[in-house]
Short mmCIF file of C-alpha atoms and ligand atoms in Angstrom, two decimals:
data_model
loop_
_atom_site.label_atom_id
_atom_site.label_comp_id
_atom_site.label_asym_id
_atom_site.label_seq_id
_atom_site.Cartn_x
_atom_site.Cartn_y
_atom_site.Cartn_z
CA UNK A 22 13.07 15.34 26.28
CA UNK A 23 13.78 12.78 24.94
CA UNK A 24 14.61 13.01 21.24
CA UNK A 25 13.26 9.85 18.99
CA UNK A 26 13.44 9.74 14.55
CA UNK A 27 11.35 6.89 13.59
CA UNK A 28 10.92 9.07 10.73
CA UNK A 29 14.00 7.34 7.82
CA UNK A 30 12.08 7.08 4.62
CA UNK A 31 11.58 10.64 4.95
CA UNK A 32 15.07 10.26 5.32
CA UNK A 33 18.47 9.79 7.80
CA UNK A 34 21.52 11.72 9.28
CA UNK A 35 24.45 10.57 7.47
CA UNK A 36 26.96 8.81 9.39
CA UNK A 37 29.75 10.03 11.31
CA UNK A 38 32.24 8.04 8.52
CA UNK A 39 30.23 9.55 4.90
CA UNK A 40 31.28 12.84 6.98
CA UNK A 41 34.84 12.07 7.19
CA UNK A 42 34.54 10.77 3.73
CA UNK A 43 33.63 13.39 2.31
CA UNK A 44 35.32 16.33 4.20
CA UNK A 45 38.03 16.67 2.96
CA UNK A 46 36.56 16.91 -0.22
CA UNK A 47 35.05 20.05 0.57
CA UNK A 48 38.96 21.55 0.17
CA UNK A 49 41.68 19.33 -1.27
CA UNK A 50 40.25 17.48 -3.37
CA UNK A 51 38.12 19.45 -5.29
CA UNK A 52 39.08 19.33 -8.62
CA UNK A 53 36.63 18.83 -11.28
CA UNK A 54 37.09 15.33 -12.11
CA UNK A 55 36.68 16.24 -16.31
CA UNK A 56 39.98 18.08 -16.13
CA UNK A 57 43.38 16.23 -16.96
CA UNK A 58 45.46 17.69 -14.28
CA UNK A 59 46.63 15.91 -10.51
CA UNK A 60 43.24 17.73 -8.95
CA UNK A 61 41.04 16.19 -11.96
CA UNK A 62 42.18 13.09 -11.67
CA UNK A 63 42.27 12.68 -7.75
CA UNK A 64 38.45 13.71 -8.14
CA UNK A 65 37.87 11.51 -10.85
CA UNK A 66 39.29 8.31 -8.81
CA UNK A 67 37.28 9.26 -5.90
CA UNK A 68 34.22 8.96 -7.60
CA UNK A 69 35.25 6.08 -9.67
CA UNK A 70 35.81 4.73 -6.67
CA UNK A 71 32.52 5.76 -4.85
CA UNK A 72 30.76 3.79 -7.80
CA UNK A 73 32.14 0.78 -6.75
CA UNK A 74 31.07 0.32 -3.41
CA UNK A 75 27.31 1.52 -5.19
CA UNK A 76 28.03 -1.43 -7.80
CA UNK A 77 29.08 -3.79 -5.63
CA UNK A 78 25.75 -3.12 -3.33
CA UNK A 79 23.46 -4.22 -5.53
CA UNK A 80 24.96 -6.55 -8.27
CA UNK A 81 26.55 -4.18 -11.09
CA UNK A 82 29.40 -3.63 -13.95
CA UNK A 83 30.84 0.35 -12.57
CA UNK A 84 29.49 1.44 -15.29
CA UNK A 85 26.26 0.91 -14.92
CA UNK A 86 26.41 3.72 -12.32
CA UNK A 87 24.48 6.77 -13.59
CA UNK A 88 25.84 9.93 -11.45
CA UNK A 89 22.90 12.20 -10.16
CA UNK A 90 21.27 14.07 -7.91
CA UNK A 91 18.89 12.05 -6.24
CA UNK A 92 16.12 9.33 -6.47
CA UNK A 93 13.67 11.74 -8.38
CA UNK A 94 16.68 12.46 -11.29
CA UNK A 95 17.11 8.84 -11.24
CA UNK A 96 12.43 8.25 -12.45
CA UNK A 97 12.41 11.27 -14.34
CA UNK A 98 16.15 10.52 -16.57
CA UNK A 99 14.60 6.56 -16.44
CA UNK A 100 10.51 6.72 -17.60
CA UNK A 101 11.55 10.16 -20.28
CA UNK A 102 14.84 9.17 -21.04
CA UNK A 103 12.94 5.38 -22.04
CA UNK A 104 10.31 7.16 -23.71
CA UNK A 105 12.03 9.04 -25.16
CA UNK A 106 13.96 6.75 -26.73
CA UNK A 107 11.78 4.12 -27.97
CA UNK A 108 8.80 7.14 -28.42
CA UNK A 109 8.99 5.93 -32.68
CA UNK A 110 8.37 2.03 -31.18
CA UNK A 111 5.79 2.09 -28.99
CA UNK A 112 4.02 5.01 -26.50
CA UNK A 113 2.49 2.86 -23.94
CA UNK A 114 3.77 2.39 -19.94
CA UNK A 115 2.71 0.37 -16.86
CA UNK A 116 3.10 1.44 -13.97
CA UNK A 117 1.30 0.70 -10.37
CA UNK A 118 -0.84 2.76 -8.14
CA UNK A 119 1.59 3.33 -5.68
CA UNK A 120 4.81 4.42 -6.91
CA UNK A 121 5.62 7.25 -5.62
CA UNK A 122 5.46 10.87 -7.22
CA UNK A 123 8.82 11.36 -8.09
CA UNK A 124 6.96 8.13 -10.35
CA UNK A 125 3.13 8.93 -10.16
CA UNK A 126 3.82 12.56 -11.87
CA UNK A 127 6.76 11.72 -15.16
CA UNK A 128 3.73 9.15 -15.60
CA UNK A 129 0.88 11.57 -15.34
CA UNK A 130 2.94 14.34 -17.85
CA UNK A 131 3.86 12.19 -20.48
CA UNK A 132 -0.02 11.03 -20.60
CA UNK A 133 -0.23 14.44 -20.65
CA UNK A 134 2.19 14.10 -24.21
CA UNK A 135 0.61 11.73 -25.85
CA UNK A 136 2.21 8.07 -23.51
CA UNK A 137 -0.74 6.40 -22.81
CA UNK A 138 -0.28 4.63 -18.97
CA UNK A 139 -1.37 1.37 -17.46
CA UNK A 140 -2.10 1.97 -13.80
CA UNK A 141 -2.44 -1.57 -12.16
CA UNK A 142 -3.81 -1.51 -8.83
CA UNK A 143 -2.51 -3.36 -6.28
CA UNK A 144 -3.56 -6.06 -4.00
CA UNK A 145 -4.75 -4.80 -0.13
CA UNK A 146 -1.05 -6.26 0.99
CA UNK A 147 0.11 -3.62 -1.49
CA UNK A 148 1.39 -6.32 -3.79
CA UNK A 149 1.74 -5.59 -7.41
CA UNK A 150 0.07 -9.68 -9.14
CA UNK A 151 3.02 -10.13 -11.41
CA UNK A 152 0.52 -11.76 -13.90
CA UNK A 153 -2.20 -8.30 -14.06
CA UNK A 154 1.68 -7.38 -15.29
CA UNK A 155 1.40 -9.60 -18.36
CA UNK A 156 -1.74 -8.73 -19.05
CA UNK A 157 -1.34 -4.90 -19.63
CA UNK A 158 1.66 -5.73 -21.91
CA UNK A 159 0.73 -4.90 -25.50
CA UNK A 160 2.67 -5.06 -29.15
CA UNK A 161 3.86 -1.06 -28.50
CA UNK A 162 4.28 -1.71 -24.61
CA UNK A 163 8.60 0.31 -24.05
CA UNK A 164 7.60 0.76 -20.05
CA UNK A 165 7.13 -1.37 -17.30
CA UNK A 166 7.98 1.16 -13.87
CA UNK A 167 7.32 -0.50 -10.29
CA UNK A 168 9.25 0.07 -7.43
CA UNK A 169 10.97 -1.88 -5.27
CA UNK A 170 10.50 -1.20 -1.22
CA UNK A 171 6.98 1.30 -1.26
CA UNK A 172 8.14 4.40 1.33
CA UNK A 173 4.92 4.67 3.15
CA UNK A 174 3.53 1.17 3.92
CA UNK A 175 7.20 -0.90 2.95
CA UNK A 176 5.97 -4.04 1.33
CA UNK A 177 8.10 -5.31 -1.87
CA UNK A 178 6.79 -6.21 -4.74
CA UNK A 179 7.38 -9.59 -6.78
CA UNK A 180 9.96 -7.44 -9.33
CA UNK A 181 12.12 -10.90 -10.00
CA UNK A 182 9.23 -12.18 -11.41
CA UNK A 183 7.68 -8.94 -12.84
CA UNK A 184 11.41 -8.94 -14.61
CA UNK A 185 11.18 -11.98 -16.24
CA UNK A 186 7.85 -11.13 -18.19
CA UNK A 187 9.58 -7.56 -18.77
CA UNK A 188 12.61 -9.65 -20.19
CA UNK A 189 10.25 -12.46 -22.09
CA UNK A 190 8.36 -9.64 -23.99
CA UNK A 191 11.34 -7.60 -24.67
CA UNK A 192 10.35 -4.71 -22.15
CA UNK A 193 12.18 -2.51 -20.51
CA UNK A 194 11.78 -2.91 -17.06
CA UNK A 195 12.56 -0.15 -14.28
CA UNK A 196 12.95 0.13 -10.88
CA UNK A 197 12.39 2.74 -7.55
CA UNK A 198 14.86 1.30 -4.96
CA UNK A 199 14.64 3.88 -3.64
CA UNK A 200 13.86 2.27 -0.75
CA UNK A 201 15.61 -0.93 -1.02
CA UNK A 202 18.52 -0.19 -1.64
CA UNK A 203 20.84 -0.63 1.03
CA UNK A 204 18.22 -2.21 3.13
CA UNK A 205 17.77 -5.69 1.90
CA UNK A 206 19.75 -7.97 -0.98
CA UNK A 207 19.09 -5.64 -4.79
CA UNK A 208 20.94 -8.15 -6.97
CA UNK A 209 20.03 -6.17 -10.60
CA UNK A 210 21.91 -9.16 -12.04
CA UNK A 211 19.39 -11.93 -11.76
CA UNK A 212 16.20 -10.18 -10.91
CA UNK A 213 16.13 -8.74 -14.32
CA UNK A 214 16.66 -5.43 -14.08
CA UNK A 215 17.68 -2.35 -17.55
CA UNK A 216 17.01 0.73 -14.86
CA UNK A 217 17.33 1.57 -10.50
CA UNK A 218 17.11 4.20 -8.88
CA UNK A 219 18.37 5.15 -5.71
CA UNK A 220 19.51 7.51 -3.67
CA UNK A 221 21.63 8.76 -1.10
CA UNK A 222 19.90 10.52 2.11
CA UNK A 223 17.50 7.25 2.90
CA UNK A 224 20.94 5.58 3.73
CA UNK A 225 22.76 7.83 5.50
CA UNK A 226 24.03 9.86 2.85
CA UNK A 227 24.08 13.20 2.34
CA UNK A 228 21.08 15.00 0.25
CA UNK A 229 20.75 15.59 -3.66
CA UNK A 230 22.85 12.74 -4.81
CA UNK A 231 21.07 9.72 -6.53
CA UNK A 232 22.27 7.44 -8.60
CA UNK A 233 20.57 5.56 -11.79
CA UNK A 234 21.66 1.54 -12.10
CA UNK A 235 21.43 1.94 -16.33
CA UNK A 236 21.88 -1.63 -17.89
CA UNK A 237 24.57 -1.35 -20.36
CA UNK A 238 23.23 -1.60 -24.27
CA UNK A 239 20.05 0.16 -22.92
CA UNK A 240 18.53 3.48 -25.41
CA UNK A 241 18.40 5.93 -22.70
CA UNK A 242 17.78 9.68 -24.08
CA UNK A 243 19.77 12.32 -21.59
CA UNK A 244 16.96 15.14 -20.21
CA UNK A 245 20.20 16.36 -18.73
CA UNK A 246 22.44 17.52 -22.10
CA UNK A 247 26.18 19.71 -22.45
CA UNK A 248 29.47 18.46 -21.21
CA UNK A 249 28.82 14.62 -21.62
CA UNK A 250 29.59 13.98 -18.10
CA UNK A 251 28.91 10.07 -17.25
CA UNK A 252 28.94 8.96 -20.27
CA UNK A 253 26.87 10.45 -21.89
CA UNK A 254 24.24 9.19 -19.58
CA UNK A 255 24.17 12.77 -16.85
CA UNK A 256 25.68 16.43 -17.78
CA UNK A 257 26.95 18.85 -15.50
CA UNK A 258 30.57 19.05 -12.98
CA UNK A 259 30.12 15.85 -10.30
CA UNK A 260 29.02 16.71 -7.06
CA UNK A 261 32.10 15.39 -5.40
CA UNK A 262 31.76 15.30 -2.15
CA UNK A 263 28.10 14.32 -2.53
CA UNK A 264 28.94 11.09 -4.45
CA UNK A 265 32.18 9.89 -1.86
CA UNK A 266 29.49 11.02 0.78
CA UNK A 267 27.14 8.14 -1.78
CA UNK A 268 30.01 6.10 -1.61
CA UNK A 269 30.97 5.58 1.19
CA UNK A 270 28.00 4.99 3.13
CA UNK A 271 26.04 2.77 -0.16
CA UNK A 272 29.78 0.53 1.72
CA UNK A 273 29.14 0.72 5.14
CA UNK A 274 24.99 -0.07 3.71
CA UNK A 275 26.25 -3.56 2.35
CA UNK A 276 28.61 -4.75 5.54
CA UNK A 277 25.65 -3.67 7.55
CA UNK A 278 23.20 -5.32 5.48
CA UNK A 279 24.33 -9.65 6.96
CA UNK A 280 23.73 -7.94 10.88
CA UNK A 281 22.77 -4.41 11.14
CA UNK A 282 19.03 -4.81 9.20
CA UNK A 283 18.21 -8.61 11.09
CA UNK A 284 18.47 -6.37 14.35
CA UNK A 285 16.35 -2.35 12.60
CA UNK A 286 14.39 -5.79 11.37
CA UNK A 287 14.22 -7.24 15.20
CA UNK A 288 12.94 -3.11 16.14
CA UNK A 289 10.63 -3.13 13.45
CA UNK A 290 9.08 -5.69 15.02
CA UNK A 291 9.10 -5.44 19.69
CA UNK A 292 7.09 -2.36 17.89
CA UNK A 293 4.55 -3.26 15.99
CA UNK A 294 3.82 -5.98 18.87
CA UNK A 295 4.59 -3.67 21.84
CA UNK A 296 1.58 -1.25 20.46
CA UNK A 297 -0.85 -4.48 19.29
CA UNK A 298 -0.57 -5.49 23.32
CA UNK A 299 -1.38 -1.97 24.50
CA UNK A 300 -3.64 -0.28 22.54
CA UNK A 301 -6.45 -1.93 20.73
CA UNK A 302 -8.65 -1.66 17.38
CA UNK A 303 -4.86 -0.98 15.65
CA UNK A 304 -4.00 -2.57 12.34
CA UNK A 305 -0.87 -2.80 10.47
CA UNK A 306 -0.52 -1.70 6.99
CA UNK A 307 0.93 -3.65 4.66
CA UNK A 308 1.23 -6.18 6.53
CA UNK A 309 0.73 -9.67 5.25
CA UNK A 310 3.86 -9.29 2.87
CA UNK A 311 6.85 -9.31 2.74
CA UNK A 312 7.93 -6.13 3.61
CA UNK A 313 11.50 -3.76 4.80
CA UNK A 314 13.03 -4.72 8.09
CA UNK A 315 12.43 -0.76 8.68
CA UNK A 316 9.09 -0.24 8.03
CA UNK A 317 5.78 -0.09 9.08
CA UNK A 318 2.07 1.49 8.74
CA UNK A 319 0.09 1.06 11.51
CA UNK A 320 -3.80 2.20 11.42
CA UNK A 321 -5.26 3.70 14.71
CA UNK A 322 -9.36 3.23 14.22
CA UNK A 323 -11.43 6.75 16.14
CA UNK A 324 -8.10 8.52 15.43
CA UNK A 325 -6.93 11.02 12.98
CA UNK A 326 -2.65 10.68 11.81
CA UNK A 327 -2.06 14.03 12.28
CA UNK A 328 -2.71 15.32 15.53
CA UNK A 329 -0.75 11.17 16.67
CA UNK A 330 1.52 13.03 14.48
CA UNK A 331 1.06 16.37 16.13
CA UNK A 332 0.95 14.24 19.64
CA UNK A 333 4.14 12.42 19.85
CA UNK A 334 6.33 14.92 18.11
CA UNK A 335 5.41 17.22 21.46
CA UNK A 336 6.74 14.11 24.18
CA UNK A 337 9.96 14.61 21.14
CA UNK A 338 8.93 11.60 18.72
CA UNK A 339 9.36 12.23 15.55
CA UNK A 340 6.66 10.27 12.57
CA UNK A 341 4.97 10.83 9.21
CA UNK A 342 1.24 9.78 8.20
CA UNK A 343 2.90 9.11 5.20
CA UNK A 344 5.21 10.24 2.20
CA UNK A 345 7.31 13.66 3.60
CA UNK A 346 6.00 15.36 0.67
CA UNK A 347 2.11 15.28 0.66
CA UNK A 348 2.34 15.21 4.85
CA UNK A 349 0.97 18.93 3.72
CA UNK A 350 -1.78 17.27 2.45
CA UNK A 351 -4.98 16.66 2.84
CA UNK A 352 -5.93 13.75 0.21
CA UNK A 353 -5.69 10.80 1.69
CA UNK A 354 -2.62 8.96 0.67
CA UNK A 355 -3.06 6.73 -2.44
CA UNK A 356 -0.87 4.64 -1.58
CA UNK A 357 -3.36 3.63 1.47
CA UNK A 358 -6.42 3.85 -0.89
CA UNK A 359 -4.53 1.80 -4.08
CA UNK A 360 -5.02 -1.43 -0.72
CA UNK A 361 -8.12 -0.34 -0.28
CA UNK A 362 -8.52 2.39 2.74
CA UNK A 363 -10.96 4.80 3.41
CA UNK A 364 -10.04 8.01 3.05
CA UNK A 365 -11.40 8.25 6.97
CA UNK A 366 -8.63 4.69 8.27
CA UNK A 367 -6.16 6.47 5.22
CA UNK A 368 -6.18 9.47 7.53
CA UNK A 369 -5.64 7.70 10.79
CA UNK A 370 -2.35 5.97 10.08
CA UNK A 371 1.19 6.17 11.11
CA UNK A 372 4.10 5.74 9.41
CA UNK A 373 7.40 4.75 11.52
CA UNK A 374 10.53 4.26 9.58
CA UNK A 375 13.93 2.81 11.56
CA UNK A 376 17.76 2.90 11.01
CA UNK A 377 20.86 1.52 11.75
CA UNK A 378 20.54 3.74 14.28
CA UNK A 379 18.07 3.42 16.12
CA UNK A 380 18.27 2.30 19.61
CA UNK A 381 16.13 -0.76 22.00
CA UNK A 382 15.13 2.62 24.57
CA UNK A 383 13.39 4.12 21.26
CA UNK A 384 11.09 1.98 20.71
CA UNK A 385 10.26 1.16 24.33
CA UNK A 386 10.27 5.19 25.07
CA UNK A 387 7.35 4.44 22.17
CA UNK A 388 6.05 1.65 22.84
CA UNK A 389 5.42 3.60 26.57
CA UNK A 390 3.99 7.36 25.58
CA UNK A 391 1.83 6.02 22.61
CA UNK A 392 -0.46 4.32 24.53
CA UNK A 393 -1.73 7.64 25.74
CA UNK A 394 -1.85 9.97 23.02
CA UNK A 395 -4.57 7.37 21.56
CA UNK A 396 -6.73 7.30 24.70
CA UNK A 397 -6.81 11.12 24.49
CA UNK A 398 -7.51 11.32 20.74
CA UNK A 399 -9.71 8.42 20.79
CA UNK A 400 -11.72 10.23 23.97
CA UNK A 401 -12.40 13.52 22.53
CA UNK A 402 -14.03 11.16 19.36
CA UNK A 403 -17.96 10.94 19.34
CA UNK A 404 -17.51 8.03 17.25
CA UNK A 405 -15.97 5.91 20.69
CA UNK A 406 -16.71 3.73 22.80
CA UNK A 407 -14.97 2.49 25.57
CA UNK A 408 -15.43 -1.52 25.09
CA UNK B 30 6.28 24.45 14.22
CA UNK B 31 3.80 25.16 11.80
CA UNK B 32 1.37 26.16 14.99
CA UNK B 33 1.46 29.05 17.54
CA UNK B 34 1.99 27.97 21.55
CA UNK B 35 -1.85 29.01 22.20
CA UNK B 36 -2.82 26.08 19.40
CA UNK B 37 -0.67 23.39 20.61
CA UNK B 38 -2.32 24.52 23.72
CA UNK B 39 -5.59 23.78 22.34
CA UNK B 40 -4.97 20.21 21.34
CA UNK B 41 -3.31 19.26 23.96
CA UNK B 42 -5.63 20.53 27.14
CA UNK B 43 -8.86 21.25 25.35
CA UNK B 44 -11.44 23.02 26.69
CA UNK B 45 -15.37 22.27 26.57
CA UNK B 46 -14.74 18.43 26.16
CA UNK B 47 -17.74 16.12 26.12
CA UNK B 48 -21.55 15.54 25.87
CA UNK B 49 -25.26 17.24 26.87
CA UNK B 50 -27.20 14.61 27.05
CA UNK B 51 -30.23 17.25 27.68
CA UNK B 52 -29.12 19.42 25.00
CA UNK B 53 -31.68 21.74 23.28
CA UNK B 54 -29.87 20.99 19.27
CA UNK B 55 -27.49 19.17 18.20
CA UNK B 56 -25.12 19.85 15.09
CA UNK B 57 -22.76 17.30 13.53
CA UNK B 58 -20.88 18.57 11.09
CA UNK B 59 -18.13 16.18 8.87
CA UNK B 60 -15.45 18.05 5.92
CA UNK B 61 -15.50 16.94 2.68
CA UNK B 62 -11.65 17.35 2.04
CA UNK B 63 -10.96 15.15 4.99
CA UNK B 64 -13.39 13.29 6.63
CA UNK B 65 -12.29 14.66 9.70
CA UNK B 66 -15.77 15.75 12.52
CA UNK B 67 -16.82 17.26 15.19
CA UNK B 68 -20.34 17.56 16.96
CA UNK B 69 -21.52 20.05 18.75
CA UNK B 70 -23.61 20.58 22.35
CA UNK B 71 -25.13 23.57 23.41
CA UNK B 72 -27.50 24.41 25.62
CA UNK B 73 -30.06 27.86 25.05
CA UNK B 74 -33.03 29.85 26.60
CA UNK B 75 -33.36 33.13 26.68
CA UNK B 76 -31.69 33.85 23.01
CA UNK B 77 -28.37 32.90 25.28
CA UNK B 78 -26.35 30.04 25.06
CA UNK B 79 -26.03 28.20 27.85
CA UNK B 80 -23.95 25.76 28.49
CA UNK B 81 -21.52 24.21 25.25
CA UNK B 82 -19.19 20.78 25.12
CA UNK B 83 -17.84 19.25 21.70
CA UNK B 84 -15.93 16.08 20.63
CA UNK B 85 -13.87 15.94 17.19
CA UNK B 86 -12.22 13.58 16.14
CA UNK B 87 -9.54 15.83 13.30
CA UNK B 88 -6.19 16.51 12.66
CA UNK B 89 -4.77 19.26 15.90
CA UNK B 90 -6.02 22.15 13.90
CA UNK B 91 -9.99 20.58 13.93
CA UNK B 92 -9.33 20.17 17.96
CA UNK B 93 -7.94 23.17 19.05
CA UNK B 94 -10.57 25.01 16.62
CA UNK B 95 -13.27 24.11 17.45
CA UNK B 96 -12.77 23.59 21.22
CA UNK B 97 -11.92 27.32 20.65
CA UNK B 98 -14.88 28.14 18.87
CA UNK B 99 -17.34 25.84 22.08
CA UNK B 100 -16.04 27.90 25.14
CA UNK B 101 -16.85 30.74 23.15
CA UNK B 102 -19.74 30.23 22.45
CA UNK B 103 -20.98 30.02 26.39
CA UNK B 104 -22.91 33.58 27.16
CA UNK B 105 -22.83 34.60 23.86
CA UNK B 106 -26.12 34.85 22.57
CA UNK B 107 -28.22 32.88 19.49
CA UNK B 108 -26.93 36.27 17.08
CA UNK B 109 -24.58 37.45 18.13
CA UNK B 110 -23.05 33.81 18.07
CA UNK B 111 -24.34 33.20 13.93
CA UNK B 112 -21.48 36.04 13.62
CA UNK B 113 -18.78 33.72 14.59
CA UNK B 114 -16.21 33.11 10.95
CA UNK B 115 -12.98 30.80 10.32
CA UNK B 116 -11.67 33.33 10.15
CA UNK B 117 -12.41 35.16 13.46
CA UNK B 118 -11.05 31.37 15.34
CA UNK B 119 -7.87 31.29 13.66
CA UNK B 120 -6.82 34.24 14.09
CA UNK B 121 -7.88 34.08 17.86
CA UNK B 122 -5.46 30.58 17.70
CA UNK B 123 -2.64 31.80 16.38
CA UNK B 124 -2.93 32.49 12.57
CA UNK B 125 -3.43 28.82 10.87
CA UNK B 126 -0.72 27.57 7.33
CA UNK B 127 -2.48 27.42 4.32
CA UNK B 128 -2.98 23.77 3.96
CA UNK B 129 -5.45 23.58 7.16
CA UNK B 130 -7.82 26.92 7.06
CA UNK B 131 -9.82 24.81 5.93
CA UNK B 132 -9.33 22.71 9.35
CA UNK B 133 -11.83 25.75 11.58
CA UNK B 134 -14.18 26.19 8.62
CA UNK B 135 -14.98 22.58 10.62
CA UNK B 136 -16.27 24.99 13.96
CA UNK B 137 -17.59 27.41 12.00
CA UNK B 138 -20.24 25.10 9.86
CA UNK B 139 -21.11 23.55 13.65
CA UNK B 140 -22.18 26.26 15.03
CA UNK B 141 -24.52 27.58 12.70
CA UNK B 142 -26.29 24.29 12.03
CA UNK B 143 -26.63 24.12 15.87
CA UNK B 144 -28.11 27.66 15.65
CA UNK B 145 -30.40 26.69 12.99
CA UNK B 146 -33.61 27.17 14.90
CA UNK B 147 -33.17 29.85 17.47
C1 PLP C 16 11.12 5.27 -3.23
C2 PLP C 16 11.21 6.17 -3.49
N1 PLP C 16 11.47 6.67 -4.54
C3 PLP C 16 11.92 8.40 -4.93
C4 PLP C 16 12.15 8.85 -4.01
C5 PLP C 16 12.86 10.44 -4.54
O1 PLP C 16 14.02 11.25 -3.43
P1 PLP C 16 15.10 11.71 -3.99
O2 PLP C 16 14.55 12.29 -2.37
O3 PLP C 16 16.65 11.45 -3.82
O4 PLP C 16 14.53 12.77 -4.57
C6 PLP C 16 11.50 8.81 -2.98
C7 PLP C 16 12.13 9.60 -1.07
O5 PLP C 16 11.54 11.14 -1.33
C8 PLP C 16 10.71 7.11 -2.50
O6 PLP C 16 10.83 6.96 -1.02
S1 FES C 17 -6.96 18.21 7.93
FE1 FES C 17 -9.18 17.38 8.54
S2 FES C 17 -9.55 19.41 8.98
FE2 FES C 17 -8.04 19.74 9.94
#
């Protein structure tokens, strides 16, 4: 059976070049980067190279890149780090209703600890209104955390405008860039960002490694204390192989931004056009907003998402209903609810996420098999009437 | 796959799908947690279920359990049918993952409701 992987916002396979870069680190360049002997110093130089690739990808200084265990830790360090360091200045944080759980649950936790959180709504297209951000800023606001691109529907937030507003108000600005890094051009300098979260496994790097961009001079209390690694921002012996893999993945992603990503965008558009011409009553969630080129969230009337996912899986196609972490839960997606979908509508939504490894044949195969699946499920529905 | 072969079979090839235009009773139930729905039609005579058909808009577990339960009903007497539990349905289909247990409630609720008047 043909196997088609269209769940790249959950995770991606490693590029062979990434694996090749990592392999010698496990056996030969295994040193502890803090050791002063050759083994240690060699490991350190490998980390420095990787740091350069990351810095280049988002136009940061190398000293501003902090390696850590992934996107979740990056979000935690950014938010908790600022909350702790700024608590005497204030305890108010502004974020949105469509953040990833790594931001959402971290802010909820701070809420329990006595911080006040403003949860900004989004438009039906899935966008935060910068004017809402401006209005929400108070004297005691210490942090604005708005994601760059949404993992479920792919909408790209106007973070350049939000960055300006934050800078004018002299409030720290964090953006979760886990889904945007390597998929769209990012320039942390022109975007006015203080903290930017990244993760390797969304761009053909290994799982369990990520990075936080921390603008020079940012007061951040470490969440992980110990030997003072990563310029005292994140203690713990570096995951050298993972970091090297992340560096290589970032380098390849930067090279591919101009050629690979437009191709991915064309495939995504082909998928949406193909499905829309073969299946009636389907809608693209967030379709009117600027979106990541690789993401498509499609709402299918009179069919339920999990049934669609299982049916597609039985045909060899891997997609998801929303974010990977919540696919075991019954609650409708908080993102789709925030863009105004009823729980019923949210339950009929499918997320397709492509990568540079997606082939044209993969897309055409989905366009071939999905219409029959939708027809079958609709015939079972007590509400569907053929038009 | 978190589902058994048998459950997937009932999801892919559901038995007893359809409507009974001259049904003796119809019930429509929805799951308050996810909003999934099942509609169940029965024909009953002499305290026995002569025919049963269903339609459902829901997840794979909901469709499979609805189909299996509807199939069970055919030929059963009403008193017996009322005793069908969600666990019984789930177990017959090889069990359900913890987060999907509630899906079989749809079928057991529909049975109770459709047999109310008999
Ligand atoms: C937007 C976003 N933020 C954070 C994360 C968490 O990243 P990680 O899996 O590396 O912890 C993810 C993905 O899971 C994500 O999509
Ligand atoms: S998720 Fe709704 S019945 Fe299974």
